[in-house]
Tab-separated table of C-alpha atoms and ligand atoms in Angstrom:
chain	number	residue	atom	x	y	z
A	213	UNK	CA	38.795	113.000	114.810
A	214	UNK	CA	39.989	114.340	118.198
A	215	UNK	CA	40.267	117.913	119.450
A	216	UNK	CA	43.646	118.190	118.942
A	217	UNK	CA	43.695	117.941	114.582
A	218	UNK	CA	41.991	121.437	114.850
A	219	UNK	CA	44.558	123.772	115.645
A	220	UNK	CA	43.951	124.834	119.159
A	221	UNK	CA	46.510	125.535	121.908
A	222	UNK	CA	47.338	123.006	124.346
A	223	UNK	CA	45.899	125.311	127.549
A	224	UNK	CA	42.244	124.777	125.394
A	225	UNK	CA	42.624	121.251	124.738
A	226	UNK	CA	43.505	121.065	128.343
A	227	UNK	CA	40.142	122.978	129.091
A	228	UNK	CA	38.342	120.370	127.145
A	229	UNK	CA	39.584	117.658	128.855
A	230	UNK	CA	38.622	118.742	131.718
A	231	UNK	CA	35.112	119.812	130.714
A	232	UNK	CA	34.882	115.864	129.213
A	233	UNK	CA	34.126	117.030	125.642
A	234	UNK	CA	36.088	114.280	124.267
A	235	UNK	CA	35.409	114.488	120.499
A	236	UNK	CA	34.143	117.425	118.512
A	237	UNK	CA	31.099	117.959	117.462
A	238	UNK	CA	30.451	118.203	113.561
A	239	UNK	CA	29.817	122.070	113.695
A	240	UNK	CA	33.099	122.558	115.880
A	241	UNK	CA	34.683	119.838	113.129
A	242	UNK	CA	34.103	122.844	111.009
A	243	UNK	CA	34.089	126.098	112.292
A	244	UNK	CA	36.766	125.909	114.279
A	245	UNK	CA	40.034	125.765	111.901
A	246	UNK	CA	37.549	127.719	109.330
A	247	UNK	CA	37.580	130.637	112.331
A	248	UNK	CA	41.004	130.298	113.392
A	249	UNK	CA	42.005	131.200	109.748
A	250	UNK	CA	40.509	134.096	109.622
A	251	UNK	CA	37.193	132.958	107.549
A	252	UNK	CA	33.952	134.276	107.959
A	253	UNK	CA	31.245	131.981	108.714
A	254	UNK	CA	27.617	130.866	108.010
A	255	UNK	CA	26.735	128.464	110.183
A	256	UNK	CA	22.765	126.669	109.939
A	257	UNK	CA	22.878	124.756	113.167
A	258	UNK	CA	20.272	124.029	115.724
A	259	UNK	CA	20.522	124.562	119.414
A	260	UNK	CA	22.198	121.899	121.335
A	261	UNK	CA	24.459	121.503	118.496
A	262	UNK	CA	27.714	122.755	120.167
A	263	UNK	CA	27.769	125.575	118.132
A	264	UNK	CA	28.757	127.297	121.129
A	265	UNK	CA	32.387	125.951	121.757
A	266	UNK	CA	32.467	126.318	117.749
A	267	UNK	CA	32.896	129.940	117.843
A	268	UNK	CA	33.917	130.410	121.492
A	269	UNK	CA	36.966	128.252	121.802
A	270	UNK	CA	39.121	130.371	118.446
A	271	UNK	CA	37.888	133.669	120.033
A	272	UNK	CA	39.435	132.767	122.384
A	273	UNK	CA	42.863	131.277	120.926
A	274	UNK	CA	43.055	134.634	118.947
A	275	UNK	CA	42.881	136.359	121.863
A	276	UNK	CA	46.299	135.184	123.333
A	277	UNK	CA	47.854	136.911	120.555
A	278	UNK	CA	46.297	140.301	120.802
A	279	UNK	CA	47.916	143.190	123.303
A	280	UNK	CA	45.089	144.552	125.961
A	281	UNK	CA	42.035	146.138	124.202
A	282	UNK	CA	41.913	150.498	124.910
A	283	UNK	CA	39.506	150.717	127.464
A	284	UNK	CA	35.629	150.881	126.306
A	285	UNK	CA	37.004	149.717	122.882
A	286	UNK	CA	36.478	146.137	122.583
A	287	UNK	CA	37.853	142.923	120.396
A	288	UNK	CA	35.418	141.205	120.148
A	289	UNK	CA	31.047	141.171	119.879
A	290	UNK	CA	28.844	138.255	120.595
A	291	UNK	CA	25.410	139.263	119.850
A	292	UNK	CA	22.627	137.096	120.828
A	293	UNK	CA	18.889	137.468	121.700
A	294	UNK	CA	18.210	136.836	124.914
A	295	UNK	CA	18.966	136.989	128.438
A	296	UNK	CA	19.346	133.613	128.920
A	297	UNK	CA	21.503	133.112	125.834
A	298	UNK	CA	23.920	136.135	126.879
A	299	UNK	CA	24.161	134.081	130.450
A	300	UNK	CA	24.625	131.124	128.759
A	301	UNK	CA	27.037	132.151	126.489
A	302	UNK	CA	29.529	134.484	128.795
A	303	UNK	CA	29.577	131.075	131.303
A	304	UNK	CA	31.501	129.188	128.324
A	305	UNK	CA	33.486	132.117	127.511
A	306	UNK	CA	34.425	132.525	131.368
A	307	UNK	CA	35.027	128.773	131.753
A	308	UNK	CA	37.326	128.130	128.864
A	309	UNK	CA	39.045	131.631	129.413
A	310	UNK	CA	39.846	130.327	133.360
A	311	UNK	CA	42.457	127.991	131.622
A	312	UNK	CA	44.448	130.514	129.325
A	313	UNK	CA	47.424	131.868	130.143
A	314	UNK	CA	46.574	135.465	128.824
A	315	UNK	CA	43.776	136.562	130.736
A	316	UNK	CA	40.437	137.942	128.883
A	317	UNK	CA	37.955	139.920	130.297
A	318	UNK	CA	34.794	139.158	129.193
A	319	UNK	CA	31.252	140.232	130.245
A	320	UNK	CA	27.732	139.904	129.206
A	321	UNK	CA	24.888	142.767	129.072
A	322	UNK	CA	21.123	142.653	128.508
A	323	UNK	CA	18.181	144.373	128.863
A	324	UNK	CA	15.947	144.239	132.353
A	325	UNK	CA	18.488	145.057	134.662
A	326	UNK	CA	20.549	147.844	135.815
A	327	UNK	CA	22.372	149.673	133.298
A	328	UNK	CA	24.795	151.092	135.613
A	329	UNK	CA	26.137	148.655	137.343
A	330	UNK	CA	27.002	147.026	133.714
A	331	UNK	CA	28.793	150.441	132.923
A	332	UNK	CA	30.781	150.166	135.711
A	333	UNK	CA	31.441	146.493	135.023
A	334	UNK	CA	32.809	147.412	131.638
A	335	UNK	CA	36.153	148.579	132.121
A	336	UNK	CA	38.556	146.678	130.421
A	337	UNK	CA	36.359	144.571	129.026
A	338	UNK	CA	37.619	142.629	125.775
A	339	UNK	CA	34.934	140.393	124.780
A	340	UNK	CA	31.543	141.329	125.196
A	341	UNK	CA	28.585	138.899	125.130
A	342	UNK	CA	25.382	141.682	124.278
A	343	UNK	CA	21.500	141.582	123.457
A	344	UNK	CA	20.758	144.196	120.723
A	345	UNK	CA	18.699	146.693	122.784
A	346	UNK	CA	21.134	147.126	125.859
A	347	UNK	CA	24.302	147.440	123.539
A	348	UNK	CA	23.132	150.290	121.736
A	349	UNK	CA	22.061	152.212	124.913
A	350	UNK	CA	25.430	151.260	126.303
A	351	UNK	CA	26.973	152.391	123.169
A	352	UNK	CA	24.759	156.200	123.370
A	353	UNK	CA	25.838	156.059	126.969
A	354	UNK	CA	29.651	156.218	125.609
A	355	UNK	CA	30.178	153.270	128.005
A	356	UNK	CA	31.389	151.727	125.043
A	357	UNK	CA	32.618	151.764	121.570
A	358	UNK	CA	32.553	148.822	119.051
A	359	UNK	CA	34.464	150.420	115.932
A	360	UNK	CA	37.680	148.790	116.706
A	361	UNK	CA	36.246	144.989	117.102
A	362	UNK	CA	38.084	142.188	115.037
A	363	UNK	CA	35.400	139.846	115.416
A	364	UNK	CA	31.651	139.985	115.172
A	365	UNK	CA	29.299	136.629	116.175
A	366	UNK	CA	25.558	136.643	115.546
A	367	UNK	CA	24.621	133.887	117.394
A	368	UNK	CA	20.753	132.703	116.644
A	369	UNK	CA	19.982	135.299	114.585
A	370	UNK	CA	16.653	133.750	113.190
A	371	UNK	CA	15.587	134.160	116.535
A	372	UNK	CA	17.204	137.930	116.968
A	373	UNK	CA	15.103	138.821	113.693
A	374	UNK	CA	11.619	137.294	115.168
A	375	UNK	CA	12.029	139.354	118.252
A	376	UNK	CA	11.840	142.199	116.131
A	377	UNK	CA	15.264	143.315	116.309
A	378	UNK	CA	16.255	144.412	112.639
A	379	UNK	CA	16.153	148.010	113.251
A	380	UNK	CA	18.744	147.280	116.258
A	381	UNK	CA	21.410	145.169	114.349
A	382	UNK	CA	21.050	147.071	111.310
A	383	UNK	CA	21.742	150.346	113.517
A	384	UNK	CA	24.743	148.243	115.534
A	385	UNK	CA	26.286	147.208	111.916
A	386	UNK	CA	26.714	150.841	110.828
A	387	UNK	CA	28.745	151.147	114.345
A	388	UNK	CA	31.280	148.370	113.029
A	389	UNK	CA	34.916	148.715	111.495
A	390	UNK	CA	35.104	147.615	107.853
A	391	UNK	CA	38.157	145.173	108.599
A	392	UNK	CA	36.672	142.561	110.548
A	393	UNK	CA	35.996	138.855	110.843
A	394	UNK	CA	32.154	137.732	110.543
A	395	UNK	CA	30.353	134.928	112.003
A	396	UNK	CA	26.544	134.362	111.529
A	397	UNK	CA	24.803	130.814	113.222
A	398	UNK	CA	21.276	130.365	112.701
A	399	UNK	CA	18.971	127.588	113.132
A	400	UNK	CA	17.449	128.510	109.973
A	401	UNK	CA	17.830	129.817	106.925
A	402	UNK	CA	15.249	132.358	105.534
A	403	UNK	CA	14.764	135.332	103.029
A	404	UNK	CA	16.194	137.945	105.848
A	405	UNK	CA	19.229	135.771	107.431
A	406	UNK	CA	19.568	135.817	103.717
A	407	UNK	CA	19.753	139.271	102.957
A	408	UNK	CA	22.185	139.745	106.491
A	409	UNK	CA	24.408	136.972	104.926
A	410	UNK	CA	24.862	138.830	102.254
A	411	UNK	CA	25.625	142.516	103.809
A	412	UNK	CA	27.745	141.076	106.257
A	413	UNK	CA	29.588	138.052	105.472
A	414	UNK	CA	32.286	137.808	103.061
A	415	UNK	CA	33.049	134.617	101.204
A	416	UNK	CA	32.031	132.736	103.948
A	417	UNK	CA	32.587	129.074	104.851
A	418	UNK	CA	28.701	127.347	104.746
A	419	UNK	CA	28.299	125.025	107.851
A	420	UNK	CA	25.009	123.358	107.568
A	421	UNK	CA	24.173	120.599	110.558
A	422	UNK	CA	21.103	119.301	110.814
A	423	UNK	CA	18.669	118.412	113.878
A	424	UNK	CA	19.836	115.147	114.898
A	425	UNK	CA	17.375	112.671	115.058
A	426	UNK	CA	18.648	110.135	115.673
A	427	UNK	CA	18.597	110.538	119.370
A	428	UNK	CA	14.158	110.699	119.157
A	429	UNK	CA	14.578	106.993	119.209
A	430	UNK	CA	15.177	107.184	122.570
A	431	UNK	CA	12.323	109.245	124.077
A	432	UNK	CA	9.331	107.688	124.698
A	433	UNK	CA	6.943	109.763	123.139
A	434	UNK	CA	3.151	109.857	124.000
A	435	UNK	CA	0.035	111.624	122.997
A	436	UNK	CA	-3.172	111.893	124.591
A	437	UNK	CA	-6.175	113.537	122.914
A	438	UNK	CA	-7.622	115.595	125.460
A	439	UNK	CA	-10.668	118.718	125.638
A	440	UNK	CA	-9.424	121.771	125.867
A	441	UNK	CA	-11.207	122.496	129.558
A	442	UNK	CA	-9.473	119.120	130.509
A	443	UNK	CA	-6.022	120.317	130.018
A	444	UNK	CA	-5.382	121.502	133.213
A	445	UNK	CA	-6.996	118.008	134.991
A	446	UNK	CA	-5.222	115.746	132.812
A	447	UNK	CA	-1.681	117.454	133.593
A	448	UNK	CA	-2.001	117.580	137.116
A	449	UNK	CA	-3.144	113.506	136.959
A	450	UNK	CA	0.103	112.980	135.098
A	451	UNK	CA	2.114	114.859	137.085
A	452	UNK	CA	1.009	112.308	140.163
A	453	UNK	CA	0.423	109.429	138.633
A	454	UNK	CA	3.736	109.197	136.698
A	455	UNK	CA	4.881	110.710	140.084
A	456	UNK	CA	7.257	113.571	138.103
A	457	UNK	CA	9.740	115.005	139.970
A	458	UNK	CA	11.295	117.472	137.564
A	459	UNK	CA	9.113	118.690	134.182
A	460	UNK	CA	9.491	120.979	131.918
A	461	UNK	CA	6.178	121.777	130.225
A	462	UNK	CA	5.417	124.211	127.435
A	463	UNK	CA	2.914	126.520	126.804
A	464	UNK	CA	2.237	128.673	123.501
A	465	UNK	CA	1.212	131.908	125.471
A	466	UNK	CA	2.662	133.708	128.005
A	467	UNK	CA	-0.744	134.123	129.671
A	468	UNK	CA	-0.818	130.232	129.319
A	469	UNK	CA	1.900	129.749	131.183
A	470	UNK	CA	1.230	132.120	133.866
A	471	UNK	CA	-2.160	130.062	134.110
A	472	UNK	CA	-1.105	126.861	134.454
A	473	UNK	CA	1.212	127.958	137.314
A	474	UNK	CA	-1.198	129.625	139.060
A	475	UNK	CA	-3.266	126.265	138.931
A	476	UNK	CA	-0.510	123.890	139.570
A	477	UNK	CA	0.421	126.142	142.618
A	478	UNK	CA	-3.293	126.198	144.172
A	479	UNK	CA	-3.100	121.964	143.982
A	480	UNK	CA	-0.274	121.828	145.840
A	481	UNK	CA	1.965	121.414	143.197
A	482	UNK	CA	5.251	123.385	143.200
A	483	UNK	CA	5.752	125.473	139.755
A	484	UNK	CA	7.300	128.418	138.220
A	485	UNK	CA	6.629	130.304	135.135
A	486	UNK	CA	9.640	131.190	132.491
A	487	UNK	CA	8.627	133.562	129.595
A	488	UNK	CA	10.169	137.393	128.129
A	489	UNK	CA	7.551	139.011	130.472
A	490	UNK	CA	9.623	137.887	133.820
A	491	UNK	CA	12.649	139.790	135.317
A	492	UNK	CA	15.877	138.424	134.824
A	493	UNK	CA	16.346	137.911	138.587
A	494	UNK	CA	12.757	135.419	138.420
A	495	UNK	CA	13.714	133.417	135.553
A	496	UNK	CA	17.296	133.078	137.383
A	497	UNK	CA	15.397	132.009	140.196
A	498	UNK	CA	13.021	129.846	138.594
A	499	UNK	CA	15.786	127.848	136.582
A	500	UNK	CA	18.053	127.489	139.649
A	501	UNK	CA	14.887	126.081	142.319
A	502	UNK	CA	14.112	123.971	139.173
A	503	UNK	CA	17.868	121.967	138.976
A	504	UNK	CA	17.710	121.935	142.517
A	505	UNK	CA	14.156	120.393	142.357
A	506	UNK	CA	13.119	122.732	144.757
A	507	UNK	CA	10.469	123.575	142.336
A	508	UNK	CA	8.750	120.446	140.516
A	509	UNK	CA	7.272	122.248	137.564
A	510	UNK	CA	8.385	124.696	134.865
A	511	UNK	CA	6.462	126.319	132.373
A	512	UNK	CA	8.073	127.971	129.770
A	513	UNK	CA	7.196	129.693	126.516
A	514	UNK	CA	9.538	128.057	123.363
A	515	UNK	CA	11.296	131.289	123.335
A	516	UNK	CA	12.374	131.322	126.707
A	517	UNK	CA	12.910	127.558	127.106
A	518	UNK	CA	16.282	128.400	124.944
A	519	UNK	CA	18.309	129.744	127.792
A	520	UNK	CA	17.155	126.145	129.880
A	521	UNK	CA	20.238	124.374	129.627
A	522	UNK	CA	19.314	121.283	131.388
A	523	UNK	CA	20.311	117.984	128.956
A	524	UNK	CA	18.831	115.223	130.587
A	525	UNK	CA	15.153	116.085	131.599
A	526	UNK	CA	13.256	112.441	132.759
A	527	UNK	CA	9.840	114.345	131.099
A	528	UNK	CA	8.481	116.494	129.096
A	529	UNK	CA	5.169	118.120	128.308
A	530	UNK	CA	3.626	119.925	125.729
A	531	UNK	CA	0.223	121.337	127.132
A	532	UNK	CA	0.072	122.640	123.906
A	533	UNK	CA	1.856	121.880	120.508
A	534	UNK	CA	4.223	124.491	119.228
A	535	UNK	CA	3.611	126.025	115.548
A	536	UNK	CA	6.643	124.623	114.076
A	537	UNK	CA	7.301	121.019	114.281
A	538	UNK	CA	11.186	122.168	114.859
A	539	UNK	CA	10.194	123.966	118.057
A	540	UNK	CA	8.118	120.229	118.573
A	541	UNK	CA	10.964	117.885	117.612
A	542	UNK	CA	13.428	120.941	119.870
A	543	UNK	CA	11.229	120.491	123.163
A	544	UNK	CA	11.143	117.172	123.254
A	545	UNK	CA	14.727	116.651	122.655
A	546	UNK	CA	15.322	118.450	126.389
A	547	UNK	CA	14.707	114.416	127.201
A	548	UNK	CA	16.393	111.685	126.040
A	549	UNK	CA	19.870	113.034	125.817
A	550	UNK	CA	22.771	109.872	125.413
A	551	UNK	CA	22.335	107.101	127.735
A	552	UNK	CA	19.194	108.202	129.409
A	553	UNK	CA	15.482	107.762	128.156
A	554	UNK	CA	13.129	110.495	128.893
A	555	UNK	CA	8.997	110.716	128.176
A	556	UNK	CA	7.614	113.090	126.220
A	557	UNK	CA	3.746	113.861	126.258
A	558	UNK	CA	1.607	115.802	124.423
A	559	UNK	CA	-2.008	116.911	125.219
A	560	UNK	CA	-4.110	117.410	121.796
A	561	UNK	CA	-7.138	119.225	121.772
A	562	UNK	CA	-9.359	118.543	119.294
A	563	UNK	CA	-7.819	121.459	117.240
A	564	UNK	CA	-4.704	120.423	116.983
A	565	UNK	CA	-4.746	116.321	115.695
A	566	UNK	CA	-4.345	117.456	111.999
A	567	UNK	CA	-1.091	119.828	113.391
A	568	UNK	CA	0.105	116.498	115.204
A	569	UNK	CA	-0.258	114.610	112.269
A	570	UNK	CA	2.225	117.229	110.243
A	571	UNK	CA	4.328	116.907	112.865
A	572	UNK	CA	4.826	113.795	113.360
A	573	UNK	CA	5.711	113.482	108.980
A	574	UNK	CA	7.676	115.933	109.413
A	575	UNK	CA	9.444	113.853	112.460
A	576	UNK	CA	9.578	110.785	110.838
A	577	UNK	CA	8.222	108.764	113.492
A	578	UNK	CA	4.423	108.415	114.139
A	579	UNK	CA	2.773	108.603	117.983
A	580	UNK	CA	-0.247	106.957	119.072
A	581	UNK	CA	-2.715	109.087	120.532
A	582	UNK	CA	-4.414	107.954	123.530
A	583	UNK	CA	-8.408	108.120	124.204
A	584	UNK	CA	-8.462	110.020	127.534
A	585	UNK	CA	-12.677	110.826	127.199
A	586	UNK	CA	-13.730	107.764	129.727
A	587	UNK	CA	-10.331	108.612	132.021
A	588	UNK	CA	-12.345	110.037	135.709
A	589	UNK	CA	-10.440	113.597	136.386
A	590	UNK	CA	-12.364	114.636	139.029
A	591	UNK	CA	-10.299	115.885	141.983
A	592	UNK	CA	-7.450	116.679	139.902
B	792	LIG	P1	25.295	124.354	122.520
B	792	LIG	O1	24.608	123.936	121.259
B	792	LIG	O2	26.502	125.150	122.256
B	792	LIG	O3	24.336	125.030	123.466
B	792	LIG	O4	25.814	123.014	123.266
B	792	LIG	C1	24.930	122.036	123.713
B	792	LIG	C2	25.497	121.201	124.854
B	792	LIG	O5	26.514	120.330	124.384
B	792	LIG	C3	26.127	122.005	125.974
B	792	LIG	O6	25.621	121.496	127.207
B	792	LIG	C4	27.614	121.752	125.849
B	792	LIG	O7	28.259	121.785	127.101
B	792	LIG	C5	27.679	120.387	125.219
B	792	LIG	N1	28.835	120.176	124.317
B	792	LIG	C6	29.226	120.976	123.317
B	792	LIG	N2	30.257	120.443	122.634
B	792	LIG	C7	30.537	119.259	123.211
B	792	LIG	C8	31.494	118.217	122.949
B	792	LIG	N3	32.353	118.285	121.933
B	792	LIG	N4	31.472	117.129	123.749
B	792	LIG	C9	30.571	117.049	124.764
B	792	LIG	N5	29.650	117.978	125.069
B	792	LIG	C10	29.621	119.079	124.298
């Protein structure tokens, strides 16, 4: 099935083209002519599913047909999470827009910067990409209204809910205009995404994609059981023997993170930290020196590792394991994307080998893990 069986205009399919997204992806199999008829939608789909383009690229068709939005009243809400994800998010928008012949004006806001310079921004604007927090403040600062929107995306709203954002969305959904269309993507699927389902989606059309695994085959994945106070050694030998030029490694902690960098940094090693407790304008920084491989180490929390949009990573680290073996099987599939193999390694302490063992049933797929007790550290 090709782009062109789902209904879109010719100036999108044009856009695809040219982005090479040759075939759809199952979610954007789905949502797509579900959205462009009007449906509401429940979508269960992980990240680096393409449920991006699912709900982006009909926004935007059914945007050609509507006159220019009043000013401060806008068409159309994308709410999402995080920073990152509002960055992320607005760039798609932006780039598919660039290729329609009715011009949108889209922006995204967030928390941690200036508010004023996004009131300023927000003239005009018809489709706004928002996190929770900064929308309503924008919304008490009557920089904006959101009563007369048409369409309403909550995009990874497991993830808006664990941030502790119910008290925001329920306040934003009282804002909202009866008469509207509803989308809702989630990676999961939970007693409170249930009860939102239910206030705010109407007869909605169920998309459920699963993680693909099939793609695990091709990382090499390896484990190494390793003390705690040997952590730090044992990366920093990996890091030079394997000679890494670019990895991503995550941390559970914040403070963990900011550790490691710290450590990395005072061996020579160049590294940046990405977690929620950095400004915007650091973990721009950070991501950017990383693609450029000006910097040869990032450390990110699971949350923040979201907004990383970088497919094909050669490695990947876990200094520690993540709680969920979803978050496990998510890291490690920043490697290994379509034609090229990445590594991913895992340090165990001695605390975490029954957690391993879970995740790796869980996975499908078992890992060796390698002695490292008689391995000489020393001067790492
Ligand atoms: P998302 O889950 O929306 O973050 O998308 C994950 C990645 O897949 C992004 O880097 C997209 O650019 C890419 N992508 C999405 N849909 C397609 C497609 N149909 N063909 C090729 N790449 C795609």
């Amino acid at each position: 099935m090709s782009f062109s069986s789902l209904g879109l205009s010719s100036h999108l399919l044009h856009a695809l083209a040219k982005q090479h997204y040759t075939d759809p992806y199952p979610i954007q199999k789905e949502a797509i002519p579900a959205i462009l008829s009007g449906k509401d939608v429940l979508g269960v789909a992980p990240t680096g599913s393409g449920k991006t383009a699912s709900f982006v690229l009909p926004i935007l068709q059914q945007f050609q047909k509507k006159p220019a939005a009043k000013n401060r009243f806008i068409k159309a809400l994308i709410l999402v999470p995080t920073r990152e994800l509002a960055v992320q998010v607005g760039d798609v928008c932006t780039m598919f827009a660039a290729q329609l012949p009715r011009a949108v004006k889209i922006l995204s806001v967030f928390g941690g910067v200036s508010i004023n310079t996004q009131m300023i921004h927000l003239q005009g604007i018809e489709l706004l990409i928002a996190t929770p927090g900064r929308l309503l403040d924008l919304i008490d600062s009557k920089a904006l209204n959101i009563s007369e929107i048409d369409i309403l995306v909550i995009d990874e709203a497991d993830k808006m809910l664990n941030l502790g954002f119910k008290a925001e969305m329920t306040s934003i959904f009282s804002l909202l205009p009866i008469q509207r269309q509803n989308l809702l993507f989630s990676a999961t699927l939970g007693k409170e995404i249930n009860t939102i389902t239910e206030i705010l989606l109407q007869n909605p059309v169920k998309i459920e994609v699963k993680e693909d695994l099939k793609h695990i085959d091709l990382i090499q994945q390896i484990a190494y059981d390793v003390a705690e106070e040997r952590k730090g050694p044992m990366l920093r030998y990996l890091i030079q023997e394997k000679n890494m030029q670019q990895v991503l490694v995550f941390t559970s902690s914040i403070h963990r993170a900011d550790a490691v960098v710290e450590k990395l940094k005072t061996h020579g090693i160049s590294a940046a930290a990405m977690h929620s407790k950095k400004s915007q304008g650091a973990r721009t920084d950070a991501l950017k020196n990383f693609k450029l491989g000006a910097v040869k180490v990032l450390v990110a929390t699971d949350l923040a590792s979201r907004g990383i949009d970088i497919d094909a990573l050669p490695f990947v680290i876990n200094y520690e394991l993540p709680r969920s073996p979803k978050d496990y099987i998510h890291r490690i599939g920043r490697t290994g994307r379509a034609a090229s193999s990445g590594t991913a390694i895992s340090l165990i302490g001695p605390d975490e080998q029954h957690h391993f063992k879970v995740i790796q049933k869980k996975m499908g797929k078992k890992v060796e893990i390698i002695e490292t007790e008689a391995l000489d550290l020393k001067g790492y």
